[in-house]
Amino acid sequence: MASWIMADFDDVLDKTLGGIDFNPRELKAKYLEERDKRVRTDANAQYIEVTGDFSNFVDDPYAPAAERKPVTDHVDVVIVGGGFGGLLMGGRLREAGFDDIRVIEKGGDFGGTWYWNRYPGAMCDVESYCYLPMLEELGYVPKHKYSFAPEIMEHSKNIATHYGLYDNALLSTGVTHTEWNDDTDRWTITTDRGDEMTARVIVMANGPLNRPKLPGIDGINDFGGHTFHTSRWDYEYTGGSNEGGLDGLADKRVGIIGTGATAVQCVPHLGAAAKELYVFQRTPSSVDVRNNRETPPDFLEGQETGWQYRRMDNFNKLVTGADQDEDLVNDGWTDIFRKLTGIAAKTASKELGRRLTRHERAELMEMADYRKMESVRRRAQEIVDDPDVAESLKPYYRQFCKRPCFHDEYLPTFNLANVHLVDTDGKGVERFTETGLVANGEHIELDCIIFATGFEVGTNYVRRAGYDTVGRAGRQLSEKWKNGLRTVHGLQTEGFPNAFFMGFNQGAVTVNIPQTLNEQAVQIAYMLDQVRARGGSQIEATPEGEQAWVDEMIDKERLGAKFRAECTPGYYNNEGVAENPNGFFSANYGAGPVRFFEILSDWREQGDLEGCTVT
Ligand code: NDP
């Protein structure tokens, strides 16, 4: 008997999952054992902030900052960040008739994450027809089902051009401080280029994963060879481009630390080019089928206006477990959710002829998860020739403990004679030396070490933004949010008038991040339009409005807490620590994006700006 609940449920599992050909008890024990190996009390503190000696890791390798005079003028709206958040915000504000807009962007151009992440093989693993913002507005159809980074970057620039966002923008410019002035009712914004401008409104579109992190490994300063982070790829050193051809590595011994979604995409190119490639793995990713393909020439045939929104909505609903009659995207993401969420429960309750109990539903999900991960592990077994290497590449945790990956060339790369997997069995790299790395007690000589170690998540907002914001009566945001975020819908916080926050700050996380950013941009544009329509100039969260949203956040936060506690550490579960007020899920609305978007649209429909005050 496989079922943990009752005998007749085995039959349902058979019918819905096609039988149980694994031992769930053994798998559960193995998952917990793998988690226990990795839990560390230092959690996020194991990583080094990219400041001081490490600040060169965030320099812009793509565009030298051109000389210009400091700016000291006034604009109506300043948007901090020229990634998808800033682009959508700028676009929606222009559509609402706001003309005096300035985008301030650290990078040398628009694009945000796609400006910085140019590593070989960089692409988006969410379907392009959902992911690339404003396709209909720009009349653009992506070239592939999954777009490569250069195309996404180009599309970002096209959005900026379309909405006139280059006019008045300050590129290669980092904000250093923002402060509200009670006397003038204006924000003052200072930057690292000596600018000191004022604005009525400020929108922070800094991005959720914008600050690279480095592992706090002993001797990190000792290495005498070349190093860089994947989000600042050094093509001068490696040669080649996003498409590969990294000729500069032909005589190099290269080490890459990390095997997350980024490494999965660039390892095949490194393997193809480097003399020797050592992949230092702490935890393997779940790597499923990609199956990318060109967009068929008749893609738009029969699509009515609003097709992109309908597709995004359909995808979002499917990947949150909601019921939909059709699956417009039909890919690895929707497949996972079809098998692991309410959709699978619905099929099972049909078989039983009744609703499932909460326990039955949980068991079904768990069994379906084991089954899904068994297929991912089988894939590694089938593709990788060396059985020991294949075993090392098998992930032993539930699918959503870490971000699922999809790639067709990653696993075969480990069949190349020059590619070596250094499986550290959850321990990670031990230390740097002047000439290489030590892992599993063995020293490996290297010419170059690439950090594919990801981005800061779960550290406090101000640290990730890189500057503090000072509101009414000199109150600092770092102080106000010291013990966790306090907002209305994640967008405004009391004491900081006309300041808006985009991203994952008490909003809802989605697989398709631009959809959240678009909903936020629509909401902020609506709010500013309402202020104008009411003859006001300021909008601010009320203490009551803020408390109501904080209570709602806490109420929904417990959803999924048990699941995350049993997960192998990663940024989804605060690196294995239960409590973190800035944690990825503490900062996200537990009832999910479908409900969150409804809350926003109902709020607009209601029309009384509940929880905010206009003056
Ligand atoms: P991640 O945070 O996902 O991965 C970091 C990697 O570094 C992990 O494998 C981690 O291991 C490893 N690591 C950290 N410290 C050590 C150490 N001391 N020794 C050895 N290994 C170590 O970063 P990524 O850049 O890969 O991805 C970040 C996010 O960016 C993704 O989750 C995704 O949201 C997004 N992304 C999206 C893409 C897309 O296609 N849409 C593509 C790429 C990224 P461990 O797992 O054990 O912590």
XYZ file of C-alpha atoms and ligand atoms in Angstrom:
663
model
C 0.000 0.000 0.000
C 1.377 3.390 -0.964
C -1.228 5.713 0.483
C -0.530 7.193 3.897
C -4.190 7.748 4.607
C -6.466 4.916 3.647
C -6.553 1.950 1.359
C -9.230 3.140 -1.043
C -7.192 6.245 -1.764
C -4.543 4.036 -3.410
C -7.033 3.405 -6.126
C -7.504 7.127 -6.664
C -3.754 7.640 -6.788
C -3.547 4.862 -9.355
C -6.218 6.419 -11.501
C -5.022 10.023 -11.251
C -1.277 9.519 -11.161
C -1.107 6.302 -13.150
C 0.182 4.283 -10.214
C 2.887 4.735 -7.599
C 6.163 3.157 -8.675
C 8.265 4.656 -5.890
C 8.433 4.409 -2.139
C 7.137 7.713 -0.731
C 8.400 6.984 2.775
C 11.936 6.425 1.554
C 11.786 9.522 -0.611
C 10.477 11.673 2.208
C 13.272 10.461 4.501
C 15.823 11.148 1.769
C 14.467 14.674 1.193
C 14.694 15.511 4.888
C 18.190 14.049 5.085
C 19.297 16.181 2.115
C 17.734 19.257 3.725
C 19.444 18.597 7.069
C 22.827 18.349 5.356
C 22.373 21.865 4.021
C 20.709 23.854 6.806
C 23.129 26.421 8.236
C 22.452 28.757 11.106
C 24.128 31.660 9.305
C 21.438 31.452 6.536
C 21.644 34.716 4.565
C 24.678 35.844 6.547
C 26.731 33.213 4.698
C 26.842 35.615 1.751
C 29.039 38.686 1.318
C 27.588 42.049 0.372
C 29.076 43.490 -2.824
C 30.442 46.619 -1.177
C 33.952 47.750 -0.180
C 36.570 45.353 -1.579
C 33.877 43.615 -3.593
C 32.175 46.647 -5.130
C 33.963 46.071 -8.449
C 31.710 43.014 -8.843
C 28.818 45.368 -9.625
C 30.630 47.780 -11.940
C 29.049 48.082 -15.376
C 31.271 46.176 -17.829
C 29.052 47.006 -20.813
C 28.948 50.808 -21.017
C 31.384 53.345 -19.614
C 29.489 56.232 -18.003
C 29.727 59.252 -20.343
C 30.748 62.569 -18.807
C 27.814 64.895 -18.134
C 26.952 67.846 -15.950
C 24.994 67.231 -12.732
C 21.243 67.804 -13.029
C 19.517 70.086 -10.521
C 16.004 70.574 -11.945
C 12.442 69.608 -10.986
C 10.317 66.928 -12.651
C 6.841 65.683 -11.856
C 7.669 61.962 -11.568
C 11.003 60.235 -11.006
C 11.098 56.494 -11.668
C 14.085 54.718 -10.141
C 15.010 51.807 -12.407
C 14.723 51.266 -16.147
C 13.941 47.552 -16.122
C 10.525 46.096 -16.832
C 9.057 47.809 -13.742
C 10.276 51.259 -14.779
C 9.342 50.690 -18.425
C 5.813 49.588 -17.585
C 5.432 52.428 -15.119
C 6.679 54.963 -17.646
C 4.412 53.536 -20.338
C 1.285 53.468 -18.185
C 1.939 57.011 -16.945
C 2.386 58.296 -20.487
C -0.876 56.595 -21.467
C -2.539 58.383 -18.532
C -1.231 61.715 -19.800
C 1.699 62.302 -17.441
C 4.441 63.871 -19.513
C 7.050 65.140 -17.119
C 8.743 61.839 -16.295
C 12.377 60.981 -15.634
C 13.775 57.462 -15.404
C 17.011 57.099 -13.450
C 18.869 53.890 -14.256
C 22.157 52.488 -12.971
C 22.882 50.619 -16.193
C 23.956 52.290 -19.406
C 20.577 51.542 -21.013
C 17.057 50.297 -20.325
C 16.458 46.579 -19.751
C 17.134 45.990 -16.043
C 17.837 42.332 -15.435
C 18.227 41.870 -19.194
C 20.729 44.697 -19.338
C 22.891 43.078 -16.669
C 22.415 39.377 -17.337
C 24.126 38.933 -20.692
C 25.895 35.690 -19.870
C 26.200 33.157 -22.711
C 22.936 31.311 -23.159
C 20.913 33.828 -21.118
C 17.281 33.474 -22.003
C 13.902 33.591 -20.371
C 12.366 30.282 -19.445
C 8.874 31.753 -19.174
C 7.032 31.782 -22.490
C 7.927 34.948 -24.429
C 4.357 35.682 -25.570
C 3.438 36.081 -21.896
C 6.716 37.415 -20.579
C 7.730 40.246 -22.906
C 5.691 43.257 -21.807
C 3.483 45.329 -24.087
C 3.681 43.136 -27.186
C 0.368 44.416 -28.490
C 1.161 48.040 -27.682
C 4.353 47.727 -29.726
C 2.959 45.376 -32.386
C 5.779 42.912 -31.757
C 5.897 39.127 -31.844
C 8.928 37.408 -30.254
C 11.044 35.180 -32.484
C 10.934 32.094 -30.246
C 8.641 30.547 -27.671
C 11.444 31.293 -25.163
C 13.363 34.467 -25.978
C 17.097 34.936 -25.722
C 18.448 37.834 -23.674
C 19.533 40.111 -26.574
C 16.018 40.113 -28.019
C 14.501 40.945 -24.630
C 17.004 43.757 -24.160
C 16.164 45.088 -27.633
C 12.459 44.933 -26.821
C 13.110 46.891 -23.605
C 14.810 49.623 -25.624
C 11.891 49.632 -28.043
C 9.425 50.150 -25.196
C 11.536 53.071 -23.947
C 11.573 54.587 -27.433
C 7.862 53.964 -28.018
C 6.910 55.821 -24.823
C 9.572 58.516 -25.137
C 11.332 57.385 -21.963
C 14.819 58.168 -23.251
C 13.828 61.854 -23.163
C 15.044 63.246 -19.897
C 16.343 59.847 -18.643
C 19.527 59.656 -16.594
C 21.361 56.464 -17.522
C 24.547 55.136 -15.875
C 23.285 56.881 -12.770
C 22.701 55.355 -9.341
C 20.383 56.976 -6.812
C 22.170 57.536 -3.496
C 19.418 59.153 -1.381
C 15.791 60.259 -1.560
C 14.237 62.619 0.947
C 10.829 64.219 1.404
C 10.713 67.912 2.234
C 7.668 68.851 4.325
C 8.016 72.548 3.460
C 8.053 72.191 -0.295
C 6.057 68.931 -0.556
C 8.714 67.547 -2.854
C 11.174 64.708 -2.951
C 14.861 65.478 -3.327
C 16.791 62.812 -5.167
C 20.569 62.678 -5.156
C 22.726 60.401 -7.303
C 26.268 59.134 -7.681
C 26.746 61.577 -10.603
C 26.336 64.644 -8.402
C 22.681 65.250 -9.376
C 20.297 66.819 -6.886
C 16.839 67.109 -8.398
C 13.357 67.431 -6.962
C 10.157 65.581 -7.877
C 6.547 65.511 -6.758
C 6.314 61.745 -7.101
C 8.901 59.008 -6.824
C 8.419 55.406 -7.961
C 10.943 52.783 -6.862
C 11.240 50.142 -9.548
C 14.534 48.742 -8.313
C 13.882 45.109 -9.172
C 13.560 42.117 -6.870
C 16.826 40.372 -7.779
C 19.094 43.274 -8.588
C 21.980 42.888 -6.172
C 24.469 40.112 -6.906
C 25.650 38.127 -3.903
C 28.933 36.363 -3.299
C 29.533 33.332 -1.107
C 31.410 34.071 2.118
C 34.020 31.405 1.432
C 37.371 31.569 3.256
C 40.145 33.225 1.300
C 37.860 34.780 -1.325
C 40.398 37.605 -1.657
C 43.352 35.274 -2.060
C 42.660 34.000 -5.555
C 45.125 35.495 -8.037
C 43.274 34.487 -11.211
C 40.304 36.098 -12.920
C 36.827 36.343 -11.306
C 33.438 37.816 -12.135
C 29.732 37.351 -11.356
C 27.439 35.983 -14.066
C 25.404 39.211 -14.030
C 28.513 41.170 -15.117
C 29.876 38.762 -17.731
C 33.409 39.608 -18.817
C 33.338 38.987 -22.566
C 36.673 40.753 -22.909
C 38.172 37.835 -21.019
C 36.030 34.963 -22.349
C 35.461 36.170 -25.907
C 32.215 35.244 -27.668
C 28.698 36.463 -27.038
C 25.306 35.442 -25.697
C 25.340 32.797 -28.437
C 28.554 31.222 -27.149
C 31.882 30.972 -28.994
C 33.872 31.765 -25.824
C 37.233 31.373 -27.618
C 39.154 33.178 -24.903
C 38.624 30.158 -22.657
C 40.203 27.599 -25.008
C 43.362 27.430 -22.898
C 41.715 28.158 -19.536
C 40.751 26.038 -16.531
C 37.433 27.529 -15.496
C 35.496 26.986 -12.273
C 31.866 27.989 -11.862
C 30.325 28.135 -8.369
C 26.593 27.521 -8.279
C 24.127 25.403 -10.231
C 20.925 27.506 -10.153
C 18.873 28.734 -13.126
C 21.728 30.963 -14.351
C 24.395 28.257 -14.288
C 22.048 25.843 -16.031
C 21.918 28.239 -18.980
C 25.623 29.166 -19.232
C 27.330 25.876 -18.325
C 26.731 24.351 -21.807
C 28.623 27.257 -23.427
C 31.412 27.085 -20.865
C 31.673 23.332 -21.373
C 31.891 23.776 -25.137
C 34.668 26.374 -24.905
C 36.854 25.914 -21.823
C 39.941 23.724 -21.794
C 38.628 22.310 -18.512
C 35.398 23.224 -16.760
C 34.765 22.458 -13.078
C 31.160 22.919 -11.959
C 31.045 23.308 -8.163
C 27.663 22.083 -7.012
C 26.106 22.410 -3.563
C 22.554 21.426 -4.552
C 21.466 20.221 -8.000
C 18.677 22.014 -9.848
C 15.606 20.266 -11.160
C 16.201 20.379 -14.919
C 13.297 19.369 -17.126
C 12.640 19.485 -20.896
C 12.838 22.883 -22.645
C 11.791 22.227 -26.227
C 12.256 25.776 -27.511
C 11.035 26.556 -31.016
C 10.591 29.366 -33.476
C 7.350 31.298 -33.474
C 5.160 29.995 -36.304
C 4.548 32.619 -39.028
C 0.782 32.409 -38.462
C 1.054 32.993 -34.695
C -1.155 36.092 -34.739
C -3.754 34.623 -37.067
C -7.136 34.571 -35.356
C -5.819 36.399 -32.265
C -8.129 39.172 -31.194
C -7.121 42.417 -29.510
C -6.238 41.699 -25.910
C -4.677 38.344 -26.812
C -1.560 38.928 -24.730
C -3.474 39.820 -21.597
C -5.722 36.776 -22.038
C -2.683 34.542 -22.474
C -0.943 35.981 -19.401
C -4.115 35.615 -17.389
C -4.598 32.014 -18.528
C -0.962 31.196 -17.674
C -1.153 32.941 -14.310
C -4.313 31.100 -13.374
C -2.924 27.738 -14.421
C 0.314 28.242 -12.519
C -1.548 29.112 -9.357
C -3.680 26.017 -9.554
C -6.887 27.687 -10.737
C -9.177 25.933 -13.127
C -9.080 26.878 -16.818
C -10.787 25.222 -19.755
C -7.722 25.484 -21.950
C -3.972 25.751 -21.550
C -2.792 28.375 -24.037
C 0.883 28.059 -23.097
C 1.103 24.307 -22.642
C 4.687 23.943 -21.447
C 6.827 22.649 -18.597
C 5.441 25.225 -16.162
C 1.799 24.522 -16.816
C 2.541 20.790 -16.870
C 3.969 20.972 -13.340
C 0.966 22.839 -12.057
C -1.527 20.630 -13.855
C 0.003 17.733 -11.960
C 0.727 19.351 -8.625
C -2.164 21.639 -7.827
C -5.898 21.957 -7.554
C -6.331 20.775 -11.133
C -5.016 17.321 -10.158
C -7.246 17.394 -7.056
C -10.254 18.078 -9.240
C -9.541 15.015 -11.382
C -9.156 12.921 -8.246
C -12.407 14.105 -6.697
C -14.175 13.185 -9.934
C -12.794 9.649 -9.528
C -14.020 9.476 -5.936
C -17.334 11.108 -6.705
C -16.866 13.507 -3.788
C -14.693 16.383 -2.634
C -11.289 15.460 -1.240
C -10.582 16.124 2.406
C -7.750 18.509 3.228
C -5.489 15.562 4.111
C -6.334 13.644 0.968
C -5.619 16.682 -1.122
C -2.258 17.215 0.610
C -1.358 13.578 0.121
C -2.286 13.661 -3.529
C -0.070 16.726 -4.052
C 2.806 15.103 -2.237
C 2.532 11.888 -4.249
C 2.257 13.825 -7.490
C 5.333 15.815 -6.483
C 7.373 12.652 -5.845
C 6.243 11.354 -9.169
C 7.196 14.542 -10.992
C 10.617 14.677 -9.337
C 11.169 10.992 -10.082
C 10.745 11.832 -13.759
C 13.241 14.707 -13.436
C 15.706 12.345 -11.743
C 15.118 9.699 -14.401
C 15.900 12.295 -17.046
C 19.335 12.902 -15.468
C 19.910 9.149 -15.335
C 19.025 8.705 -19.005
C 21.034 11.650 -20.327
C 24.225 11.517 -18.265
C 26.541 8.614 -19.135
C 28.508 8.300 -15.887
C 26.096 6.821 -13.305
C 27.860 8.543 -10.378
C 27.654 11.942 -12.067
C 24.028 11.283 -12.992
C 23.250 10.442 -9.361
C 24.904 13.673 -8.204
C 22.758 15.675 -10.600
C 19.484 14.320 -9.196
C 17.560 16.787 -7.044
C 16.047 15.333 -3.864
C 13.485 17.895 -2.743
C 9.968 18.896 -3.702
C 9.553 20.710 -6.986
C 8.870 24.161 -5.535
C 11.568 24.134 -2.894
C 13.747 25.762 -5.537
C 13.028 27.396 -8.818
C 12.379 24.705 -11.447
C 14.688 24.852 -14.481
C 14.109 23.750 -18.069
C 17.028 23.107 -20.405
C 17.972 20.604 -23.084
C 21.755 21.096 -23.220
C 22.720 21.364 -19.539
C 22.722 17.679 -18.587
C 24.435 16.437 -21.797
C 27.301 18.866 -21.071
C 28.403 16.524 -18.267
C 29.188 13.861 -20.888
C 32.040 15.983 -22.291
C 35.516 14.797 -21.301
C 36.626 18.325 -20.284
C 33.637 18.935 -17.965
C 33.894 17.874 -14.315
C 31.099 18.016 -11.772
C 32.470 18.734 -8.310
C 29.623 17.527 -6.119
C 30.207 18.928 -2.643
C 27.257 16.975 -1.219
C 25.579 20.051 0.215
C 28.694 21.497 1.795
C 29.759 23.961 -0.885
C 33.238 25.129 -1.737
C 35.589 25.050 1.270
C 38.050 27.802 0.448
C 39.839 29.838 -2.138
C 43.588 29.648 -2.548
C 45.883 31.818 -4.639
C 45.599 29.354 -7.518
C 42.181 27.737 -7.223
C 39.507 26.242 -5.010
C 39.347 23.538 -2.382
C 36.273 21.309 -2.302
C 35.830 17.891 -0.676
C 39.372 18.332 0.658
C 40.813 18.454 -2.850
C 42.579 21.444 -4.395
C 41.668 22.289 -7.979
C 43.915 24.641 -9.954
C 41.958 27.265 -11.898
C 42.608 30.276 -14.123
C 39.147 31.769 -13.745
C 36.323 31.476 -11.217
C 32.801 32.531 -12.177
C 30.244 33.248 -9.465
C 26.801 31.941 -10.455
C 25.761 32.478 -6.859
C 22.635 34.514 -7.440
C 21.219 37.672 -5.949
C 20.293 39.040 -2.561
C 16.848 37.972 -1.433
C 15.641 38.234 2.131
C 18.042 40.968 3.196
C 16.371 44.232 4.092
C 14.819 46.409 1.419
C 17.100 49.412 1.871
C 20.261 47.301 1.666
C 19.044 45.794 -1.607
C 17.979 49.164 -3.006
C 21.391 50.585 -2.137
C 20.023 53.866 -0.700
C 17.733 55.012 2.073
C 14.501 56.966 1.683
C 13.591 59.608 4.244
C 9.919 60.503 4.630
C 7.961 62.978 6.704
C 9.698 64.421 9.790
C 13.007 62.805 8.857
C 11.727 59.257 9.268
C 13.958 56.713 7.532
C 12.504 53.832 5.566
C 15.280 51.572 6.919
C 13.998 52.353 10.407
C 10.328 52.017 9.549
C 10.780 48.647 7.821
C 13.409 47.384 10.289
C 11.134 44.632 11.563
C 9.373 43.942 8.289
C 7.512 45.728 5.535
C 4.430 47.847 6.228
C 2.439 48.939 3.185
C -0.941 49.251 1.555
C -0.994 46.619 -1.215
C 2.786 46.749 -1.287
C 2.659 50.082 -3.071
C 2.637 52.841 -0.477
C 3.741 53.236 3.121
C 2.446 55.737 5.649
C 4.718 58.754 6.223
C 6.131 58.634 2.685
C 3.690 60.642 0.551
C 3.763 60.234 -3.204
C 6.302 57.423 -2.903
C 5.445 54.128 -4.604
C 7.194 50.779 -4.403
C 7.077 48.221 -7.193
C 8.285 44.620 -7.016
C 7.889 42.000 -4.315
C 7.182 44.124 -1.251
C 3.908 42.780 0.118
C 2.573 42.263 -3.390
C 2.141 38.874 -5.032
C 4.861 36.779 -6.552
C 4.154 35.290 -9.977
C 6.069 32.994 -12.293
C 5.534 35.677 -14.934
C 7.003 38.644 -13.055
C 6.175 41.305 -15.685
C 2.494 40.601 -15.125
C 2.801 41.679 -11.489
C 4.786 44.731 -12.521
C 2.129 45.640 -15.071
C -0.665 45.322 -12.494
C 1.320 47.539 -10.137
C 1.998 50.101 -12.878
C -1.693 50.196 -13.802
C -2.617 50.684 -10.153
C -0.095 53.478 -9.535
C -1.095 55.275 -12.741
C -4.734 55.026 -11.607
C -3.870 56.456 -8.180
C -1.987 59.398 -9.635
C -4.778 59.996 -12.118
C -7.270 60.058 -9.214
C -5.145 62.554 -7.303
C -5.177 64.791 -10.383
C -8.931 64.303 -10.925
C -9.625 65.257 -7.295
C -7.553 68.410 -7.634
C -4.974 67.143 -5.138
C -1.245 66.784 -5.369
C -0.430 64.092 -2.822
C -1.497 60.581 -1.979
C -0.366 58.721 1.105
C -1.174 55.496 2.937
C -3.184 55.974 6.145
C -2.098 54.170 9.345
C -5.392 52.218 9.311
C -5.033 51.263 5.646
C -1.506 50.088 6.271
C -2.454 48.056 9.346
C -5.305 46.389 7.462
C -2.944 45.193 4.717
C -0.281 44.089 7.211
C -2.950 42.014 9.011
C -4.081 40.485 5.735
C -0.466 39.652 4.838
C 0.113 37.945 8.202
C -3.163 36.060 7.918
C -2.187 34.586 4.544
C 1.518 34.125 5.260
C 1.043 30.804 7.030
C -0.072 29.248 3.721
C 2.800 27.062 2.613
C 4.904 27.554 5.766
C 5.029 23.808 6.561
C 5.937 23.006 2.966
C 8.844 25.452 3.062
C 10.078 24.210 6.432
C 10.698 20.762 4.922
C 12.561 22.194 1.933
C 16.243 22.133 1.234
C 17.557 25.683 1.860
C 17.385 28.357 -0.793
C 15.964 31.831 -1.183
C 12.397 30.504 -1.300
C 12.642 29.445 2.375
C 15.002 32.069 3.827
C 17.954 29.692 3.377
C 16.266 27.270 5.775
C 15.468 29.698 8.597
C 11.803 29.831 9.608
C 11.597 33.467 10.686
C 12.731 36.335 8.504
C 10.543 39.445 8.241
C 12.222 40.267 4.918
C 11.991 36.721 3.598
C 10.797 36.070 0.060
C 7.426 34.673 1.140
C 6.972 36.921 4.207
C 7.148 39.765 1.732
C 4.657 38.185 -0.644
C 0.918 37.831 -0.472
C 0.153 34.268 0.591
C -3.196 33.989 -1.185
C -1.417 34.330 -4.532
C -1.436 36.579 -7.547
C -4.884 35.766 -8.910
C -6.492 36.958 -5.675
C -4.056 39.867 -5.377
C -4.855 41.184 -8.845
C -8.564 40.906 -8.019
C -7.998 42.904 -4.841
C -6.337 45.674 -6.854
C -9.009 45.785 -9.544
C -11.836 45.657 -6.963
C -10.156 48.543 -5.166
C -10.091 50.592 -8.360
C -13.693 49.628 -9.044
C -14.703 50.743 -5.542
C -13.159 54.116 -6.376
C -12.798 55.573 -2.862
C -9.035 55.029 -2.524
C -9.581 53.086 0.686
C -6.514 53.047 2.915
C -5.044 56.145 1.312
C -5.628 59.826 1.695
C -5.402 62.543 -0.954
C -4.399 66.102 -0.083
P 20.398 31.049 -7.414
O 20.291 31.782 -6.147
O 19.243 30.327 -7.917
O 21.585 30.002 -7.355
C 22.766 30.249 -6.672
C 23.607 28.995 -6.714
O 24.823 29.214 -6.010
C 22.917 27.817 -6.041
O 23.135 26.676 -6.817
C 23.645 27.733 -4.695
O 23.599 26.479 -4.108
C 25.036 28.102 -5.144
N 25.926 28.457 -4.049
C 25.795 29.469 -3.166
N 26.808 29.450 -2.281
C 27.596 28.403 -2.613
C 28.773 27.864 -2.083
N 29.350 28.372 -0.979
N 29.339 26.787 -2.709
C 28.743 26.250 -3.798
N 27.613 26.720 -4.336
C 27.042 27.778 -3.748
O 20.944 32.111 -8.486
P 20.735 32.155 -10.076
O 21.492 33.326 -10.569
O 21.017 30.847 -10.686
O 19.188 32.423 -10.240
C 18.566 33.454 -9.488
C 17.142 33.651 -9.961
O 17.148 34.398 -11.172
C 16.376 32.395 -10.292
O 15.850 31.767 -9.164
C 15.305 32.941 -11.189
O 14.279 33.506 -10.429
C 16.052 34.036 -11.938
N 16.484 33.498 -13.242
C 15.520 33.360 -14.184
C 15.820 32.873 -15.411
C 14.730 32.730 -16.410
O 14.911 32.016 -17.364
N 13.588 33.378 -16.255
C 17.185 32.442 -15.770
C 18.132 32.659 -14.710
C 17.783 33.148 -13.487
P 22.377 26.061 -3.150
O 21.244 25.708 -4.083
O 22.880 24.925 -2.380
O 22.042 27.250 -2.298
